[in-house]
Amino acid sequence: MEDRSEHDHAAWEELVGAARERARGRQALLGERLAPPDDVQYRWSMDEARITWSRGGTAFLTGRITMIGSVSLSHRTWLWAWANDSLPAAVLGDIEQVRHYGERHGHPVLPWPGFDYHPELVAEARLVAAAVLDADALWTEHEEDTQLHFLIHDLTPVTC
């Protein structure tokens, strides 16, 4: 199922480091836009591939979401969104590009449909996906024993 051939680990580490720096700045910008977070609500939809934040019932920020993948905590596994045929097409966005990037550059974790859950490896895969797809931010949702991981694109202020 998984091709676990040798890969250039140093190149992977360099890619992850650059992706981590990139994400750090972009996540900080999202945090600034959502500050103060105490009174912020949000709504997201996989069918619409959107997330919208509001205060006091008034939307103020919206973005397009792309699902990266999911973690089953009970099974301790990661599944890439591109390998999950139960997801709405809208929320897949360009996630296939991440798989293709991994194939072209010899980073096996990206084209594997799934792998054993290791928090650091999931974090690295998310960061690289965000860099490959030029995402504005990362977002995680928790539902029972499942973590859902998303990219946010095209953050736009909502005007009344």
PDB file of C-alpha atoms in Angstrom:
ATOM      1  CA  MET A   1       0.000   0.000   0.000  1.00  0.00           C
ATOM      2  CA  GLU A   2       2.671   2.522   0.990  1.00  0.00           C
ATOM      3  CA  ASP A   3       5.944   3.012  -0.847  1.00  0.00           C
ATOM      4  CA  ARG A   4       8.411   3.382   1.986  1.00  0.00           C
ATOM      5  CA  SER A   5      11.476   3.745  -0.203  1.00  0.00           C
ATOM      6  CA  GLU A   6      14.373   5.905   0.862  1.00  0.00           C
ATOM      7  CA  HIS A   7      13.973   9.616   0.556  1.00  0.00           C
ATOM      8  CA  ASP A   8      16.139  12.649   1.187  1.00  0.00           C
ATOM      9  CA  HIS A   9      15.355  13.318   4.834  1.00  0.00           C
ATOM     10  CA  ALA A  10      17.495  16.457   4.900  1.00  0.00           C
ATOM     11  CA  ALA A  11      15.484  17.924   2.011  1.00  0.00           C
ATOM     12  CA  TRP A  12      12.251  17.073   3.861  1.00  0.00           C
ATOM     13  CA  GLU A  13      13.506  18.772   7.026  1.00  0.00           C
ATOM     14  CA  GLU A  14      14.476  21.864   5.029  1.00  0.00           C
ATOM     15  CA  LEU A  15      11.045  21.954   3.372  1.00  0.00           C
ATOM     16  CA  VAL A  16       9.275  21.557   6.726  1.00  0.00           C
ATOM     17  CA  GLY A  17      11.404  24.292   8.295  1.00  0.00           C
ATOM     18  CA  ALA A  18      10.563  26.763   5.541  1.00  0.00           C
ATOM     19  CA  ALA A  19       6.876  25.765   5.675  1.00  0.00           C
ATOM     20  CA  ARG A  20       6.845  26.211   9.475  1.00  0.00           C
ATOM     21  CA  GLU A  21       8.270  29.749   9.186  1.00  0.00           C
ATOM     22  CA  ARG A  22       5.776  30.621   6.469  1.00  0.00           C
ATOM     23  CA  ALA A  23       2.833  29.286   8.487  1.00  0.00           C
ATOM     24  CA  ARG A  24       3.954  31.021  11.691  1.00  0.00           C
ATOM     25  CA  GLY A  25       3.581  34.443  10.095  1.00  0.00           C
ATOM     26  CA  ARG A  26       0.297  33.651   8.402  1.00  0.00           C
ATOM     27  CA  GLN A  27      -1.231  32.103  11.541  1.00  0.00           C
ATOM     28  CA  ALA A  28      -0.234  35.237  13.470  1.00  0.00           C
ATOM     29  CA  LEU A  29      -2.091  37.385  10.931  1.00  0.00           C
ATOM     30  CA  LEU A  30      -5.217  35.250  11.327  1.00  0.00           C
ATOM     31  CA  GLY A  31      -4.915  35.571  15.099  1.00  0.00           C
ATOM     32  CA  GLU A  32      -4.734  39.359  14.792  1.00  0.00           C
ATOM     33  CA  ARG A  33      -7.841  39.401  12.605  1.00  0.00           C
ATOM     34  CA  LEU A  34      -9.759  37.282  15.130  1.00  0.00           C
ATOM     35  CA  ALA A  35      -8.636  39.269  18.189  1.00  0.00           C
ATOM     36  CA  PRO A  36     -10.021  39.428  20.752  1.00  0.00           C
ATOM     37  CA  PRO A  37     -11.083  35.790  20.363  1.00  0.00           C
ATOM     38  CA  ASP A  38     -13.442  35.703  23.360  1.00  0.00           C
ATOM     39  CA  ASP A  39     -16.507  36.899  21.463  1.00  0.00           C
ATOM     40  CA  VAL A  40     -15.807  35.320  18.051  1.00  0.00           C
ATOM     41  CA  GLN A  41     -18.088  32.645  16.670  1.00  0.00           C
ATOM     42  CA  TYR A  42     -17.573  30.749  13.453  1.00  0.00           C
ATOM     43  CA  ARG A  43     -19.434  28.514  11.053  1.00  0.00           C
ATOM     44  CA  TRP A  44     -17.838  26.165   8.562  1.00  0.00           C
ATOM     45  CA  SER A  45     -19.227  23.893   5.871  1.00  0.00           C
ATOM     46  CA  MET A  46     -17.521  21.167   3.892  1.00  0.00           C
ATOM     47  CA  ASP A  47     -20.337  21.232   1.317  1.00  0.00           C
ATOM     48  CA  GLU A  48     -19.786  24.950   0.696  1.00  0.00           C
ATOM     49  CA  ALA A  49     -16.014  24.775   1.390  1.00  0.00           C
ATOM     50  CA  ARG A  50     -16.310  27.972   3.486  1.00  0.00           C
ATOM     51  CA  ILE A  51     -15.619  29.236   6.954  1.00  0.00           C
ATOM     52  CA  THR A  52     -17.063  32.493   8.285  1.00  0.00           C
ATOM     53  CA  TRP A  53     -16.321  34.271  11.537  1.00  0.00           C
ATOM     54  CA  SER A  54     -18.763  36.617  13.268  1.00  0.00           C
ATOM     55  CA  ARG A  55     -19.169  38.793  16.358  1.00  0.00           C
ATOM     56  CA  GLY A  56     -22.572  39.398  17.849  1.00  0.00           C
ATOM     57  CA  GLY A  57     -24.209  37.693  14.888  1.00  0.00           C
ATOM     58  CA  THR A  58     -22.461  39.888  12.306  1.00  0.00           C
ATOM     59  CA  ALA A  59     -20.049  38.182   9.933  1.00  0.00           C
ATOM     60  CA  PHE A  60     -16.718  39.974   9.586  1.00  0.00           C
ATOM     61  CA  LEU A  61     -14.317  37.517   7.904  1.00  0.00           C
ATOM     62  CA  THR A  62     -14.714  34.619   5.493  1.00  0.00           C
ATOM     63  CA  GLY A  63     -12.488  32.206   3.633  1.00  0.00           C
ATOM     64  CA  ARG A  64     -12.482  29.156   1.414  1.00  0.00           C
ATOM     65  CA  ILE A  65     -11.460  25.886   3.056  1.00  0.00           C
ATOM     66  CA  THR A  66      -9.647  22.879   1.664  1.00  0.00           C
ATOM     67  CA  MET A  67      -9.596  19.724   3.727  1.00  0.00           C
ATOM     68  CA  ILE A  68      -6.081  18.390   4.159  1.00  0.00           C
ATOM     69  CA  GLY A  69      -6.907  15.171   5.948  1.00  0.00           C
ATOM     70  CA  SER A  70      -8.247  13.587   9.094  1.00  0.00           C
ATOM     71  CA  VAL A  71      -6.958  11.735  12.124  1.00  0.00           C
ATOM     72  CA  SER A  72      -8.833   8.870  13.730  1.00  0.00           C
ATOM     73  CA  LEU A  73      -7.673   9.000  17.331  1.00  0.00           C
ATOM     74  CA  SER A  74      -9.186   5.587  18.148  1.00  0.00           C
ATOM     75  CA  HIS A  75      -7.397   3.931  15.193  1.00  0.00           C
ATOM     76  CA  ARG A  76      -4.364   6.246  15.455  1.00  0.00           C
ATOM     77  CA  THR A  77      -4.282   6.854  11.695  1.00  0.00           C
ATOM     78  CA  TRP A  78      -4.040   9.789   9.286  1.00  0.00           C
ATOM     79  CA  LEU A  79      -5.962   9.800   5.988  1.00  0.00           C
ATOM     80  CA  TRP A  80      -5.273  12.391   3.302  1.00  0.00           C
ATOM     81  CA  ALA A  81      -8.411  14.120   2.014  1.00  0.00           C
ATOM     82  CA  TRP A  82      -7.482  13.190  -1.575  1.00  0.00           C
ATOM     83  CA  ALA A  83      -7.754   9.514  -0.521  1.00  0.00           C
ATOM     84  CA  ASN A  84     -11.129   9.913   1.214  1.00  0.00           C
ATOM     85  CA  ASP A  85     -13.946   9.285  -1.276  1.00  0.00           C
ATOM     86  CA  SER A  86     -16.646  10.262   1.238  1.00  0.00           C
ATOM     87  CA  LEU A  87     -15.801  13.981   1.158  1.00  0.00           C
ATOM     88  CA  PRO A  88     -17.697  16.582  -0.869  1.00  0.00           C
ATOM     89  CA  ALA A  89     -15.740  17.580  -3.982  1.00  0.00           C
ATOM     90  CA  ALA A  90     -15.867  21.280  -3.046  1.00  0.00           C
ATOM     91  CA  VAL A  91     -13.794  20.818   0.115  1.00  0.00           C
ATOM     92  CA  LEU A  92     -11.035  18.934  -1.728  1.00  0.00           C
ATOM     93  CA  GLY A  93      -9.943  22.062  -3.588  1.00  0.00           C
ATOM     94  CA  ASP A  94      -6.487  21.450  -5.047  1.00  0.00           C
ATOM     95  CA  ILE A  95      -5.362  18.908  -2.411  1.00  0.00           C
ATOM     96  CA  GLU A  96      -4.279  16.494  -5.193  1.00  0.00           C
ATOM     97  CA  GLN A  97      -1.448  18.946  -5.923  1.00  0.00           C
ATOM     98  CA  VAL A  98       0.087  18.039  -2.550  1.00  0.00           C
ATOM     99  CA  ARG A  99       0.171  14.362  -3.521  1.00  0.00           C
ATOM    100  CA  HIS A 100       1.704  15.229  -6.910  1.00  0.00           C
ATOM    101  CA  TYR A 101       4.291  17.495  -5.250  1.00  0.00           C
ATOM    102  CA  GLY A 102       5.348  14.593  -3.016  1.00  0.00           C
ATOM    103  CA  GLU A 103       5.683  12.285  -6.011  1.00  0.00           C
ATOM    104  CA  ARG A 104       7.743  14.804  -8.003  1.00  0.00           C
ATOM    105  CA  HIS A 105      10.076  15.708  -5.145  1.00  0.00           C
ATOM    106  CA  GLY A 106      10.482  12.294  -3.508  1.00  0.00           C
ATOM    107  CA  HIS A 107       8.649  13.066  -0.246  1.00  0.00           C
ATOM    108  CA  PRO A 108       6.822   9.771   0.359  1.00  0.00           C
ATOM    109  CA  VAL A 109       4.542  10.906   3.194  1.00  0.00           C
ATOM    110  CA  LEU A 110       2.661  13.204   0.796  1.00  0.00           C
ATOM    111  CA  PRO A 111       1.538  10.553  -1.735  1.00  0.00           C
ATOM    112  CA  TRP A 112       0.811   7.829   0.860  1.00  0.00           C
ATOM    113  CA  PRO A 113      -3.002   7.636   1.219  1.00  0.00           C
ATOM    114  CA  GLY A 114      -2.569   7.304   4.963  1.00  0.00           C
ATOM    115  CA  PHE A 115      -0.097   6.534   7.703  1.00  0.00           C
ATOM    116  CA  ASP A 116       0.122   5.754  11.403  1.00  0.00           C
ATOM    117  CA  TYR A 117      -0.706   8.794  13.505  1.00  0.00           C
ATOM    118  CA  HIS A 118       2.371  10.541  14.834  1.00  0.00           C
ATOM    119  CA  PRO A 119       1.528  14.114  15.918  1.00  0.00           C
ATOM    120  CA  GLU A 120       4.798  15.566  14.610  1.00  0.00           C
ATOM    121  CA  LEU A 121       4.464  13.876  11.219  1.00  0.00           C
ATOM    122  CA  VAL A 122       0.862  15.103  10.896  1.00  0.00           C
ATOM    123  CA  ALA A 123       2.014  18.618  11.821  1.00  0.00           C
ATOM    124  CA  GLU A 124       4.756  18.461   9.189  1.00  0.00           C
ATOM    125  CA  ALA A 125       2.383  17.160   6.502  1.00  0.00           C
ATOM    126  CA  ARG A 126      -0.104  19.958   7.296  1.00  0.00           C
ATOM    127  CA  LEU A 127       2.598  22.629   7.134  1.00  0.00           C
ATOM    128  CA  VAL A 128       3.922  21.376   3.814  1.00  0.00           C
ATOM    129  CA  ALA A 129       0.380  21.170   2.389  1.00  0.00           C
ATOM    130  CA  ALA A 130      -0.177  24.797   3.439  1.00  0.00           C
ATOM    131  CA  ALA A 131       3.025  25.859   1.690  1.00  0.00           C
ATOM    132  CA  VAL A 132       2.374  23.857  -1.490  1.00  0.00           C
ATOM    133  CA  LEU A 133      -1.155  25.277  -1.811  1.00  0.00           C
ATOM    134  CA  ASP A 134      -0.191  28.792  -0.637  1.00  0.00           C
ATOM    135  CA  ALA A 135      -2.805  28.777   2.137  1.00  0.00           C
ATOM    136  CA  ASP A 136      -3.557  31.799   4.296  1.00  0.00           C
ATOM    137  CA  ALA A 137      -3.858  29.682   7.451  1.00  0.00           C
ATOM    138  CA  LEU A 138      -4.425  26.252   8.964  1.00  0.00           C
ATOM    139  CA  TRP A 139      -7.535  25.232  10.902  1.00  0.00           C
ATOM    140  CA  THR A 140      -8.420  22.136  12.956  1.00  0.00           C
ATOM    141  CA  GLU A 141     -11.804  20.862  14.100  1.00  0.00           C
ATOM    142  CA  HIS A 142     -12.440  18.084  16.618  1.00  0.00           C
ATOM    143  CA  GLU A 143     -15.455  15.786  16.322  1.00  0.00           C
ATOM    144  CA  GLU A 144     -15.639  12.947  18.846  1.00  0.00           C
ATOM    145  CA  ASP A 145     -12.504  10.871  18.185  1.00  0.00           C
ATOM    146  CA  THR A 146     -11.673  12.574  14.873  1.00  0.00           C
ATOM    147  CA  GLN A 147      -9.519  15.565  14.052  1.00  0.00           C
ATOM    148  CA  LEU A 148     -10.343  17.342  10.788  1.00  0.00           C
ATOM    149  CA  HIS A 149      -7.521  19.429   9.303  1.00  0.00           C
ATOM    150  CA  PHE A 150      -8.144  22.279   6.866  1.00  0.00           C
ATOM    151  CA  LEU A 151      -6.355  24.970   4.921  1.00  0.00           C
ATOM    152  CA  ILE A 152      -7.925  28.409   4.694  1.00  0.00           C
ATOM    153  CA  HIS A 153      -7.575  30.408   1.478  1.00  0.00           C
ATOM    154  CA  ASP A 154      -8.755  33.776   0.213  1.00  0.00           C
ATOM    155  CA  LEU A 155      -9.454  35.385   3.604  1.00  0.00           C
ATOM    156  CA  THR A 156     -11.757  38.277   2.887  1.00  0.00           C
ATOM    157  CA  PRO A 157     -13.424  40.862   5.161  1.00  0.00           C
ATOM    158  CA  VAL A 158     -17.209  40.678   5.000  1.00  0.00           C
ATOM    159  CA  THR A 159     -18.805  43.990   4.170  1.00  0.00           C
ATOM    160  CA  CYS A 160     -22.414  44.694   5.052  1.00  0.00           C
TER     161      CYS A 160
END
